[in-house]
Structures are given as structure tokens and as C-alpha cells.
């Protein structure tokens, strides 16, 4: 089920949805589009909530002044209903800062999304967001509540760095004597002791503060270092998934790291963090693995991150980078460790291409061409030879046809008049027949009698009889057939000339000076981009992408789907998935999910997305032989294409852009004279009576 298209408040008034803020497994967040209301956030469920969740929501919105709810937690104040008056979402007041750009925390965690939605977010910004996130967790815990279901979708960030916790209807809340349990949590943010409590994630359970401490530490690690703390590359064999890695306590950056597991080369180094923050991560993921009480509290995180933000200053090598005093620059270290063969530029190719492109840009574009193709006047053509035989003497076919027709008409009239005279024996009665004929051709047409039908039948009879009476042979018939054939021939030639004129006009639109210049310019730009791509290792990047996708598929195929391993997946759901051919994360595909219940399908897609975010790729897996071969081939290809590009640029600089225009105009003038010649000939042929 998708989100309801029409939302209403408790009074039946429509509540318009505005810009989408964030997407989640169970609901999406939107701004309210009604500008007459204070800023509001709309949480819209993707599927109708369960009866337990609906009672929880009703209990939350019924409290007009929720006790001990911190300001950083956005508390719902009213329900939203669909067209069937079924609970469809919640309305949450939004602080005024929310009118600026606001997005889910995942937009900061994923580098590609961060560059799009938070282009100004440098390392200082992320450290400060981490401090405020820790403060928000601390405020929530101080009020006796837990998030329980820790995940990025429950955190909103503005472009000013403000942080709010959303989705409080999914939290573990202590409201009076009642404890409202949260939804099942995501494996990437669930500590080992919670995984060991049982495999049935469908049954709500009480969470402990240490679980929130662990989830917060994972979020902060992802925020600061752009990777999951348990995600690494294995020296031999595949790296474990998040459930196995967390259960085994395989913190990649531990002081005593797991054997054979290391951070992916080129990632931001753990050593770039301040010593205090490093120590907190050690407590969260190493000491905290054995003793959850050893994990740092949100207050400790906030204090350490505040000090780290104050210690940030520009890097001496790259002033646009930031580093902690006394620690290495994270971006410089990552750049040094990152494999260079996949992103280094061939500066010799790039410089030559740009120099040639500057030559292209100096070529002046032609002036605008006329909208309609101009016609160059051609000298008049002589009359078209008709090529007819000599006209025979005597009466022609048309004249003979008319003569026979009038003779027949006179005979018919005479016969009718004779018949009337024989009956009436009166010369006056002879005038009756011509009178009837004259009446039928004039006033009689307005009467019910079908005079036209009678006349048409007579004419058809007359024509048939005339054709039988006219001789079929002789010189006149030969001449007549020659004229008719020549008429048809000239008509066909004229049609071909008219089609040729239209073809030339269309060609002019494609090949006039402006169009030819633009097309050539675009072709050269495509060549330039192709050469720049080769100079930047475009083939190597394709090789990298191919191996990355292959390794990711292998990793996903190893993540078996099991009951309790995915939020909301029990034995029944597992059997449904297996029946659709889904036994691991690699087999989760849209065509297989189409027949599954929508909530279950979304849980599976969210699980796969979490595993893809967790996955790390080691470029060292790519065989060196493939890289060397591709580099040699790429160099040869770049040299050959660069030479072709140079020749194309020289031709572009010397091209006369209106050469096609002049040729088309001349040809149009000739075709126009030929059209006139054939029209005159056809006019002459039509005047010949045959």
C-alpha cells in the first residue's frame, strides 16, 4: 500500500502534503503545504497501523501537555485520517527553523546524498550535528524515555545544523504508569546482547538504555567517518554481515582489531578523531561488547564532540580540509591511501584536449539563417517536349462521342413524340414530351419524384451505348491513347518534383549554416567528453564498478534471510519469501516482491538497503593483470582518438558553414523551374481534345 493521496484532520478538513522530507520503512515525512497554519510536519503511514500502534498514537495525541518531553523531540499533536476515516498519520508542530532546508540524517551519512542536499557540510558541521544528536538522546533519556528503534530515519537535520528526533510514536515511552514499547529495531543498530535475547522480532519487548547507547555510537561513527564501525574488508574470504560482525564484536578500528579484518583503503581514518572520541568508541564497541554498562552516555558524547569541534583547524597542506590539532588530516590520509589508478587524470591528454577545445570556442558561429529556405533563381527552361504523334485529320474521339450522344438524344425525343402523336393524333400533344423534360430539369427537382435518379440512369445508358458505337481502332484512337498516357506521365513527374522540393526544404532545416554548426559543435563536444573520460581512466572506472557490483552481489547472497533476522519477519513471512524464491538479500528483487504484502516487501527492501550501505569494497580484489591490460589499451585508444579529434578540430576551423545552404538554394531554383515547365506542359495536354 502507498501513502494515502488525501489526508484529513479530525474535523474532516483536507490537510495538503508539501515537500517530502524523509522516507522510512513504515512512514514518510512531509511538510504541510497549508501556509495559513504554523509550520507542521506530517508523518504519513505507508500501511494502516496495527491496533496496538493505533492505541499508542491515540494515547499520545490525547495528552495536551505531554509530561517531560524535551524540546528536541517532535511530539505529535493530532491524528491524520484517510478518506475511509482510518488512521493514516500524525501531525507534529515544527519549530520555525524547520522552514529552512530539512532532511533525514541519512542525507548526511551517505556521501553522495550529502553532496546533493548538504553541500556546505564540512567535517566541523558533521561534528556539531553529532554533538546535538547526542544532546537530543540525552534529553530523551533524562525524561525516562528511550528511542528503542534507533535508525537514521528518526533524526532530522536542518542546513543550520539543528537536530530533532521524530517518529516518537515508534519510541519506548514512559507515560505515567504505562510503558509503550517500540517497533523492532534494525540489525545495523542493535547490540549483541539484544540479538541474543531471542530471534522473534515480531513480539514487542522492553529495551535497555545500553541499546540506545550502542545505536547512538553507531550513528555518530557513520556521521564522522562515513562507514559503519563493523564494516570492513576481509583479507581472505568474504567479510561478515552486520548481524554476525556485531555479534562477534568485530569492531574494525579496535586497538586489537579482529584478525584479517581491516577498514577499506581510502576511507576516513579512525586515527583522525580526537583521542577522547577514539576512547569513547573503544568503550562503546569493545568494552561495551562484554559489558553494556561500559558504553558512553549521550552526555559524554556531547562533551567530547564539543571539544573536538573546538580543536578543528585548517589543514596545512589543503586549507579547505579540517583536522584535529595533533591528529592527521582525515581527507589527506584517505587520498593517500586510496588507489590512484581508478581516478588519476592523464594530464597530457586533458591539457591537449582543453587546448583544442579553446580553438573550437574561438570559431565564430554563422549568422542566423532564414527560416524558409531561400531559392536561387535559375534560367527559365524551354517548354517540355510533349512527344505526341501527328494529329489525324477528321473528327476526333471527343467530337465523335458528342455527335453520337446528340443523335441518340434526338432519336429518343423523336420516338417519344411519335408515340404521343400516335395516341393523341394532335400536333399540340407533341409539345408535352419536351415540356416534361424541361420541367424535370428545372422545377421538378423540388418534388418527391427522383428526377436526378432518372436522368443519371439515362446518362449511364447513353454512355454505354456511345462506347459501343464508337469505333475501337483507327488513327484517332491511337492519338487519343498517346495523349492520355503523356498526361499521366507528366502528372507523375510533377508529383516527384513537388516531393523533391519538400525534401530540399526539409534538408535546408537540417543543413543550414546554424544547424550544421551546432551539430558539428555537439559532435566535437561528445568527442571531447569521451577523451576526457579516457584521460580520467573511464575504462578503469567501469572495471572498478563491475568488480564492485560483483562483490556486492556475492556479499548480499551470503546474507541469509532467517526468522527474526529482519524486523517484522517471523516464520510465516519467511515461508512466504522462500515460496517467492527469496532466500537471501541478493534475491530481493522488485519482480519477486510484487506478490508479497506491501509492509513485508518494504521491510525486505529496507534490509537490503541497509546491507548495501554496510558493504565495503576492497579494490585490491581487482586482478592487477586486468588493470594493466586496460591501462595499455586505454592509452592506445586515447592516442588514436586524440589524433582524430585534432583532425576534426582543424576541419571544423576551416568549414564554410553555408556551403550546404548555397547548394540547396541552387537545387531548389532548378526544381522550381522544372515544376513550372511541367505545369505548362500539363496545361497544354489538358487543352487537347481527344
XYZ file of C-alpha atoms in Angstrom:
690
model
C 0.000 0.000 0.000
C 1.244 3.509 -0.765
C 0.652 6.612 1.268
C -2.952 7.918 1.158
C -3.466 10.530 -1.539
C -5.986 12.556 0.521
C -5.420 13.329 4.193
C -7.946 14.807 6.606
C -7.828 16.050 10.166
C -10.224 15.015 12.931
C -12.827 17.514 11.629
C -12.784 16.221 8.048
C -10.812 19.140 6.590
C -8.209 18.334 3.957
C -4.560 18.562 5.008
C -2.344 19.169 1.932
C 1.046 17.457 1.674
C 4.065 19.571 0.732
C 7.703 18.727 0.101
C 8.916 15.274 1.094
C 11.428 15.496 3.956
C 12.426 11.872 4.556
C 11.424 8.305 3.760
C 11.222 5.422 6.194
C 10.318 1.761 6.392
C 6.834 2.404 7.765
C 6.110 6.065 7.005
C 7.237 9.119 5.037
C 7.621 12.655 6.356
C 6.238 15.711 4.548
C 5.933 19.412 5.249
C 2.368 20.690 5.449
C 1.565 22.748 2.343
C -1.049 24.959 4.101
C 0.759 28.290 4.542
C -2.065 29.658 6.706
C -1.087 27.237 9.506
C 2.035 27.271 11.701
C 4.883 25.063 10.394
C 3.855 21.436 10.671
C 5.351 18.079 9.833
C 3.122 15.301 8.503
C 4.028 11.698 9.212
C 2.111 9.573 6.706
C 1.955 5.808 7.233
C 2.649 3.624 4.217
C 0.279 0.953 5.546
C -2.552 1.091 8.101
C -1.045 0.754 11.598
C -1.818 -2.231 13.801
C -4.431 -1.917 16.520
C -1.645 -1.742 19.144
C 0.108 1.063 17.279
C -3.210 2.899 16.802
C -3.925 2.764 20.571
C -0.425 4.085 21.227
C -0.996 7.002 18.861
C -4.371 7.801 20.421
C -2.768 7.812 23.863
C -0.027 10.195 22.707
C -2.223 12.769 20.961
C -4.777 12.722 23.806
C -2.207 14.300 26.146
C -2.486 18.001 25.580
C 0.710 18.708 27.534
C 2.951 15.619 27.307
C 4.919 15.305 30.542
C 8.698 15.520 30.416
C 9.103 15.621 26.645
C 12.270 17.547 25.631
C 12.156 20.296 23.024
C 14.347 18.357 20.571
C 11.728 15.609 20.362
C 8.893 16.459 17.939
C 5.723 15.232 19.676
C 2.548 14.574 17.623
C -0.486 16.685 18.458
C -3.207 15.370 16.136
C -4.019 12.302 14.040
C -4.427 12.214 10.281
C -7.083 10.123 8.568
C -7.541 8.730 5.086
C -10.697 9.021 3.016
C -12.126 5.990 4.842
C -11.520 7.660 8.249
C -8.845 5.099 9.058
C -5.743 6.335 10.925
C -3.245 7.394 8.238
C -0.652 9.500 10.046
C 0.213 12.214 12.548
C 0.602 15.979 12.663
C 3.650 17.319 14.505
C 4.379 21.016 15.126
C 7.670 22.055 13.563
C 9.979 24.720 15.056
C 10.455 27.836 12.889
C 13.920 26.606 11.891
C 12.185 23.784 10.042
C 11.121 26.205 7.324
C 14.720 26.092 6.024
C 16.120 23.004 4.345
C 15.493 19.931 6.466
C 16.242 16.285 5.640
C 16.690 12.915 7.283
C 20.034 12.061 8.877
C 20.787 9.540 6.112
C 21.361 12.501 3.780
C 24.427 13.306 5.916
C 25.608 9.726 6.413
C 25.827 8.821 2.698
C 28.495 10.944 0.915
C 26.630 11.020 -2.431
C 23.439 12.299 -0.753
C 25.366 14.750 1.396
C 26.955 16.396 -1.636
C 23.476 16.915 -3.098
C 21.479 18.011 -0.044
C 24.142 19.459 2.298
C 26.914 20.741 0.007
C 28.187 23.048 2.776
C 28.511 20.240 5.329
C 32.249 20.045 6.112
C 33.746 17.977 8.930
C 33.028 20.689 11.521
C 29.354 20.715 10.542
C 29.113 16.953 10.987
C 30.886 17.022 14.347
C 28.484 19.723 15.572
C 25.485 17.746 14.295
C 26.861 14.745 16.202
C 27.099 16.824 19.394
C 23.480 17.983 19.053
C 22.343 14.451 18.256
C 23.967 13.224 21.477
C 22.292 16.062 23.399
C 18.903 15.084 21.940
C 19.400 11.464 23.062
C 20.474 12.693 26.493
C 17.382 14.866 26.838
C 15.166 11.942 25.774
C 16.765 9.584 28.319
C 16.625 12.179 31.083
C 12.858 12.193 30.714
C 12.653 8.426 31.202
C 12.149 7.549 27.518
C 14.194 5.501 25.028
C 14.259 5.576 21.251
C 14.479 1.776 21.149
C 14.250 1.559 17.362
C 17.434 3.516 16.616
C 17.861 4.354 12.937
C 18.656 7.424 10.794
C 15.002 7.931 9.774
C 14.231 9.029 13.340
C 16.559 12.044 13.093
C 16.022 15.275 11.135
C 18.784 17.798 10.385
C 18.488 21.361 9.043
C 21.061 23.150 6.926
C 21.862 25.194 10.055
C 22.837 22.009 11.895
C 19.775 21.798 14.153
C 18.758 18.268 15.150
C 15.300 16.931 16.034
C 14.141 13.459 16.913
C 10.996 12.428 15.036
C 8.733 9.399 14.945
C 8.170 9.378 18.699
C 5.210 7.048 18.166
C 7.869 4.389 17.413
C 9.807 5.040 20.677
C 9.715 3.311 24.034
C 7.832 5.901 26.094
C 7.174 6.033 29.848
C 3.852 7.894 30.130
C 2.691 7.717 33.727
C 2.470 4.081 34.765
C 2.284 2.863 31.175
C 5.333 1.824 29.134
C 4.782 1.973 25.367
C 7.134 -0.463 23.607
C 8.895 0.432 20.334
C 8.920 -1.233 16.961
C 11.545 -3.899 16.177
C 14.951 -2.282 15.641
C 17.312 -2.535 12.653
C 20.154 -5.047 12.824
C 22.822 -2.439 11.998
C 21.988 -0.520 15.207
C 21.181 -3.434 17.534
C 23.876 -4.545 20.057
C 24.928 -8.146 20.557
C 23.071 -8.647 23.846
C 19.769 -7.630 22.217
C 20.375 -10.069 19.366
C 20.973 -12.842 21.894
C 17.650 -12.214 23.684
C 15.710 -14.087 21.015
C 15.008 -14.335 17.327
C 11.353 -13.343 17.273
C 11.395 -9.678 16.296
C 7.602 -9.631 15.899
C 7.000 -9.550 19.664
C 7.435 -6.081 21.250
C 9.900 -6.038 24.122
C 11.320 -3.587 26.611
C 14.626 -2.047 25.605
C 17.501 -1.102 27.896
C 19.415 2.217 27.859
C 22.546 0.388 26.733
C 20.824 -0.445 23.427
C 20.235 3.236 22.742
C 23.857 3.958 23.723
C 25.030 1.429 21.148
C 22.752 2.743 18.383
C 23.835 6.324 19.095
C 27.517 5.326 18.902
C 26.935 3.668 15.505
C 25.150 6.777 14.170
C 27.989 9.023 15.367
C 30.639 6.757 13.826
C 28.814 6.806 10.475
C 28.410 10.573 10.719
C 32.101 11.225 11.401
C 33.810 8.539 9.276
C 31.204 7.749 6.574
C 31.140 3.990 7.292
C 29.702 1.514 9.769
C 32.063 0.661 12.662
C 31.710 -3.071 11.974
C 32.007 -2.801 8.161
C 35.396 -3.704 6.740
C 37.149 -5.872 4.189
C 38.435 -9.355 4.919
C 41.962 -10.273 3.886
C 40.758 -13.772 2.998
C 37.179 -14.693 2.267
C 34.042 -12.579 2.449
C 33.530 -10.017 5.201
C 30.712 -10.772 7.692
C 27.345 -9.043 7.574
C 26.214 -6.618 10.291
C 24.458 -9.228 12.461
C 27.436 -11.594 12.506
C 30.012 -8.801 12.895
C 28.185 -7.149 15.822
C 27.505 -10.497 17.500
C 31.224 -11.341 17.288
C 32.315 -7.875 18.446
C 34.384 -7.274 15.301
C 34.975 -3.531 15.639
C 37.193 -2.801 12.645
C 39.175 0.053 14.249
C 39.696 -1.547 17.648
C 43.142 -1.228 19.277
C 43.353 -5.019 18.855
C 41.424 -5.463 15.574
C 39.853 -8.775 14.552
C 42.298 -10.993 12.616
C 42.143 -10.441 8.875
C 39.574 -7.616 9.067
C 40.528 -4.029 8.256
C 38.996 -0.765 7.122
C 38.684 -0.308 3.391
C 41.691 1.570 1.899
C 40.902 5.196 1.211
C 38.233 5.561 3.929
C 38.483 8.286 6.566
C 40.934 7.060 9.224
C 39.889 6.363 12.803
C 43.145 7.992 13.952
C 41.945 11.395 12.690
C 39.400 11.623 15.544
C 40.336 13.322 18.779
C 41.829 10.937 21.387
C 38.795 11.451 23.639
C 36.356 10.465 20.899
C 38.503 7.458 19.939
C 38.415 6.280 23.551
C 34.618 6.602 23.657
C 34.272 4.470 20.539
C 36.569 1.852 22.115
C 34.290 1.798 25.157
C 31.137 1.598 23.021
C 32.251 -1.247 20.760
C 34.978 -3.125 22.640
C 34.384 -2.840 26.389
C 30.663 -2.396 25.759
C 30.517 -5.683 23.856
C 31.139 -7.584 27.086
C 29.573 -5.061 29.465
C 26.782 -2.828 28.101
C 27.170 -0.596 31.185
C 30.612 0.438 29.892
C 29.169 2.230 26.879
C 29.406 6.047 26.944
C 26.298 8.021 27.783
C 24.930 10.698 25.444
C 26.273 13.380 27.802
C 29.803 12.013 27.462
C 29.498 12.029 23.692
C 28.197 15.604 23.633
C 31.087 16.838 25.779
C 33.784 15.024 23.751
C 32.366 16.155 20.414
C 32.104 19.752 21.635
C 35.795 19.688 22.493
C 36.639 18.053 19.176
C 34.756 20.739 17.231
C 36.715 23.429 19.104
C 40.003 21.678 18.226
C 39.361 21.636 14.484
C 41.523 23.901 12.321
C 42.515 24.080 8.612
C 44.961 21.525 7.262
C 48.395 22.936 6.431
C 48.577 21.010 3.148
C 44.994 21.602 1.987
C 43.421 24.644 3.733
C 39.927 23.561 2.654
C 40.338 20.418 4.803
C 39.842 20.360 8.579
C 41.791 18.325 11.120
C 42.070 17.987 14.891
C 45.182 19.551 16.376
C 47.795 16.864 16.847
C 45.938 14.361 14.621
C 46.341 13.606 10.907
C 44.083 15.240 8.319
C 41.379 12.666 7.529
C 40.881 13.673 3.886
C 44.601 13.864 3.109
C 45.216 10.426 4.637
C 42.236 8.969 2.767
C 43.503 10.454 -0.514
C 46.976 8.982 0.066
C 45.604 5.504 0.785
C 43.015 5.499 -1.961
C 44.003 3.510 -5.096
C 45.022 6.126 -7.639
C 44.698 4.115 -10.848
C 40.903 4.468 -10.776
C 40.708 8.251 -10.556
C 44.044 9.753 -11.691
C 43.874 12.105 -14.650
C 46.188 11.805 -17.647
C 47.113 15.483 -17.616
C 48.861 15.324 -21.004
C 45.642 14.177 -22.696
C 43.483 16.553 -20.651
C 45.693 19.573 -21.401
C 45.795 18.825 -25.140
C 42.035 18.308 -25.270
C 41.365 21.597 -23.497
C 43.733 23.482 -25.815
C 41.925 22.056 -28.836
C 38.592 22.919 -27.266
C 39.708 26.524 -26.826
C 40.465 26.576 -30.582
C 36.912 25.371 -31.210
C 35.434 28.043 -28.972
C 37.252 30.755 -30.954
C 35.414 29.759 -34.153
C 32.648 32.297 -34.704
C 29.175 30.919 -35.198
C 27.477 31.809 -38.517
C 24.761 34.481 -38.643
C 21.178 33.263 -38.278
C 19.824 31.562 -41.394
C 16.423 32.476 -42.929
C 13.537 30.484 -41.520
C 12.307 29.494 -45.017
C 14.793 28.088 -47.484
C 15.791 30.792 -49.999
C 15.576 29.962 -53.732
C 18.332 30.919 -56.154
C 16.740 31.963 -59.436
C 17.585 29.569 -62.278
C 17.261 30.462 -66.002
C 13.867 29.641 -67.470
C 13.545 26.240 -69.110
C 12.159 25.691 -72.613
C 8.776 24.107 -72.988
C 8.677 20.416 -72.252
C 8.508 18.301 -75.361
C 5.166 16.520 -75.480
C 6.347 13.732 -77.793
C 2.910 13.148 -79.357
C 2.257 11.651 -82.833
C 0.749 13.848 -85.548
C -2.908 14.531 -85.034
C -5.012 12.755 -87.688
C -7.426 14.699 -89.834
C -11.153 14.410 -89.407
C -13.372 14.155 -86.409
C -11.657 13.192 -83.183
C -12.811 10.824 -80.464
C -14.344 13.537 -78.251
C -16.131 15.183 -81.159
C -17.474 11.851 -82.374
C -18.642 10.981 -78.859
C -20.567 14.252 -78.582
C -22.117 13.809 -82.034
C -23.350 10.286 -81.309
C -24.743 11.386 -77.942
C -26.775 14.197 -79.511
C -28.021 11.953 -82.278
C -29.201 9.431 -79.675
C -30.958 12.142 -77.693
C -32.698 13.417 -80.842
C -33.820 9.889 -81.724
C -35.161 9.229 -78.233
C -37.064 12.518 -78.287
C -38.434 11.779 -81.763
C -39.586 8.314 -80.715
C -41.367 9.679 -77.643
C -43.046 12.453 -79.614
C -44.121 9.991 -82.310
C -45.647 7.727 -79.673
C -47.622 10.644 -78.189
C -48.834 11.714 -81.674
C -49.972 8.214 -82.498
C -52.034 8.128 -79.309
C -53.435 11.691 -79.332
C -53.380 12.470 -83.069
C -52.648 16.070 -82.140
C -49.613 18.188 -83.036
C -50.167 20.156 -79.848
C -49.637 16.967 -77.859
C -46.165 16.696 -79.382
C -45.054 19.560 -77.105
C -45.877 17.528 -73.986
C -42.649 15.452 -74.114
C -40.178 18.398 -74.319
C -42.266 20.159 -71.677
C -41.961 17.236 -69.246
C -38.194 17.045 -69.869
C -37.778 20.802 -69.272
C -39.923 20.581 -66.097
C -37.839 17.661 -64.756
C -34.609 19.593 -65.263
C -35.902 22.775 -63.561
C -38.901 22.971 -61.198
C -39.349 19.211 -60.931
C -36.174 18.821 -58.809
C -38.061 20.188 -55.760
C -40.729 17.441 -55.932
C -40.601 13.989 -54.366
C -40.017 12.288 -57.734
C -36.345 11.244 -58.118
C -35.743 13.108 -61.382
C -31.961 13.110 -60.818
C -32.003 9.347 -60.495
C -33.925 9.003 -63.752
C -31.529 11.359 -65.522
C -28.467 9.545 -64.132
C -29.777 6.187 -65.286
C -30.437 7.630 -68.753
C -26.928 9.116 -68.970
C -25.366 5.797 -67.884
C -27.346 4.005 -70.598
C -26.371 6.660 -73.114
C -22.633 6.449 -72.322
C -22.634 2.671 -72.557
C -24.337 2.784 -75.913
C -21.995 5.533 -77.188
C -18.895 3.448 -76.254
C -20.319 0.534 -78.191
C -20.995 2.699 -81.273
C -17.580 4.432 -81.363
C -15.012 2.509 -83.408
C -12.182 0.992 -81.257
C -9.459 1.183 -83.844
C -8.055 3.737 -86.225
C -5.593 6.647 -86.039
C -7.818 8.758 -83.809
C -7.813 6.088 -81.074
C -4.025 5.748 -81.256
C -3.621 9.502 -80.918
C -6.082 9.600 -78.026
C -4.208 6.864 -76.083
C -0.906 8.692 -76.631
C -2.305 11.960 -75.207
C -3.786 10.230 -72.153
C -0.547 8.320 -71.456
C 1.523 11.501 -71.785
C -0.802 13.341 -69.387
C -0.326 10.604 -66.752
C 3.429 10.614 -67.281
C 3.704 14.398 -66.842
C 1.492 14.232 -63.713
C 3.777 11.634 -62.152
C 6.882 13.655 -62.991
C 5.259 16.763 -61.478
C 4.406 14.858 -58.262
C 8.006 13.663 -57.992
C 9.288 17.222 -58.465
C 6.938 18.551 -55.768
C 8.138 15.819 -53.391
C 11.748 16.696 -54.234
C 11.070 20.358 -53.414
C 9.678 19.413 -49.977
C 12.660 17.138 -49.382
C 15.048 20.013 -50.166
C 13.168 22.340 -47.831
C 13.424 19.781 -45.013
C 17.101 19.260 -45.787
C 17.620 23.006 -45.521
C 16.232 22.958 -41.976
C 18.754 20.240 -41.088
C 21.745 21.542 -43.026
C 21.537 25.320 -42.937
C 24.577 27.124 -41.577
C 23.314 27.407 -37.993
C 22.122 23.807 -37.753
C 25.312 22.425 -39.318
C 27.490 24.487 -36.979
C 25.525 23.397 -33.894
C 25.556 19.715 -34.886
C 29.296 19.751 -35.574
C 29.905 21.580 -32.307
C 27.899 18.980 -30.366
C 29.730 16.106 -32.059
C 33.074 17.645 -31.107
C 31.872 18.157 -27.541
C 30.943 14.474 -27.337
C 34.426 13.578 -28.556
C 35.932 15.940 -26.016
C 33.959 14.335 -23.178
C 34.947 10.888 -24.422
C 38.651 11.868 -24.423
C 38.379 13.469 -21.006
C 36.765 10.269 -19.749
C 39.610 8.202 -21.220
C 42.135 10.572 -19.666
C 40.482 10.127 -16.298
C 40.527 6.358 -16.521
C 36.955 5.945 -17.714
C 37.583 2.322 -18.655
C 39.201 1.722 -15.287
C 36.209 3.223 -13.514
C 33.956 0.847 -15.460
C 36.214 -2.031 -14.371
C 36.008 -0.818 -10.773
C 32.205 -0.565 -10.978
C 31.941 -4.048 -12.474
C 34.005 -5.605 -9.680
C 32.226 -3.547 -7.039
C 28.814 -4.777 -8.212
C 30.060 -8.347 -8.450
C 31.465 -8.260 -4.898
C 28.297 -6.623 -3.608
C 26.155 -9.354 -5.184
C 28.327 -12.022 -3.570
C 28.080 -10.258 -0.203
C 24.281 -9.972 -0.433
C 23.955 -13.621 -1.465
C 25.734 -14.623 1.774
C 23.212 -12.722 3.933
C 20.619 -15.423 4.517
C 17.036 -14.467 5.284
C 16.021 -16.018 8.603
C 13.170 -15.650 11.033
C 13.993 -12.804 13.414
C 16.917 -11.611 11.295
C 14.866 -8.845 9.694
C 12.444 -6.554 11.589
C 8.906 -7.866 11.182
C 9.943 -11.217 9.687
C 8.704 -14.296 11.539
C 8.200 -17.912 10.423
C 5.079 -17.092 8.367
C 6.761 -14.233 6.499
C 9.862 -16.353 5.973
C 7.819 -19.122 4.318
C 6.154 -16.548 2.025
C 9.557 -15.206 0.970
C 11.003 -18.669 0.321
C 7.941 -19.530 -1.791
C 8.799 -16.495 -3.973
C 12.417 -17.624 -4.342
C 13.828 -15.178 -1.761
C 16.317 -16.935 0.498
C 18.955 -14.215 0.856
C 19.371 -10.468 0.369
C 20.716 -10.922 -3.160
C 17.406 -12.444 -4.276
C 15.327 -9.451 -3.147
C 14.187 -8.043 -6.490
C 11.115 -5.964 -7.437
C 9.550 -8.700 -9.587
C 9.692 -11.149 -6.680
C 8.334 -8.646 -4.169
C 5.258 -7.768 -6.230
C 3.077 -10.538 -4.809
C 4.186 -10.130 -1.173
C 2.252 -7.994 1.354
C 3.402 -4.378 0.998
C 4.663 -3.930 4.607
C 6.712 -7.121 4.374
C 8.131 -6.111 0.966
C 9.223 -2.731 2.375
C 10.947 -4.410 5.324
C 12.871 -6.627 2.905
C 13.880 -3.661 0.732
C 14.962 -1.698 3.820
C 17.026 -4.696 4.970
C 18.730 -4.939 1.581
C 19.388 -1.164 1.519
C 20.951 -1.360 4.988
C 23.227 -4.181 3.840
C 24.241 -2.216 0.747
C 25.123 0.769 2.940
C 27.080 -1.563 5.235
C 29.021 -3.214 2.385
C 32.652 -2.177 1.853
C 34.651 -2.933 -1.298
C 38.389 -3.507 -1.427
C 39.854 -2.502 -4.832
C 42.732 -4.888 -4.142
C 40.346 -7.672 -5.243
C 40.657 -6.497 -8.851
C 43.366 -8.539 -10.617
C 46.401 -6.433 -11.408
C 46.610 -8.007 -14.866
C 43.168 -6.640 -15.818
C 44.170 -3.161 -14.657
C 47.466 -3.208 -16.605
C 45.818 -4.504 -19.772
C 43.083 -1.897 -19.574
C 45.616 0.866 -18.960
C 47.631 -0.154 -22.051
C 44.507 -0.401 -24.160
C 43.237 2.921 -22.786
C 46.488 4.711 -23.642
C 46.442 3.403 -27.219
C 42.783 4.295 -27.628
C 43.336 7.763 -26.166
C 46.214 8.471 -28.586
C 44.189 7.310 -31.594
C 41.084 9.284 -30.604
C 43.171 12.361 -29.775
C 44.637 12.322 -33.295
C 41.150 12.014 -34.796
C 39.973 14.858 -32.565
C 42.817 17.102 -33.767
C 41.892 16.431 -37.406
C 38.217 17.107 -36.670
C 39.110 20.404 -34.987
C 41.184 21.510 -37.992
C 38.296 20.652 -40.320
C 35.864 22.486 -38.043
C 38.008 25.631 -38.133
C 38.102 25.659 -41.961
C 34.495 24.694 -42.648
C 32.314 27.023 -44.708
C 29.029 26.595 -42.863
C 26.760 27.947 -45.612
C 28.080 25.596 -48.328
C 25.048 23.352 -47.989
C 22.727 26.357 -47.944
C 24.015 27.581 -51.320
C 23.817 24.123 -52.840
C 20.260 23.580 -51.578
C 19.156 27.040 -52.802
C 20.559 26.383 -56.280
C 18.879 22.991 -56.452
C 15.613 24.494 -55.247
C 15.779 27.072 -58.078
C 16.273 24.327 -60.663
C 13.471 22.194 -59.231
C 11.145 25.216 -59.174
C 11.801 25.852 -62.907
C 11.145 22.177 -63.657
C 7.848 22.362 -61.753
C 6.806 25.397 -63.802
C 7.851 23.588 -67.026
C 5.740 20.518 -66.198
C 2.734 22.588 -65.144
C 2.767 24.381 -68.514
C 3.046 21.065 -70.338
C 0.190 19.555 -68.318
C -1.942 22.591 -69.083
C -1.293 22.131 -72.820
C -2.107 18.422 -72.652
C -5.412 19.117 -70.906
C -6.419 21.502 -73.683
C -6.065 18.812 -76.339
C -9.460 17.292 -77.018
C -9.268 13.581 -77.510
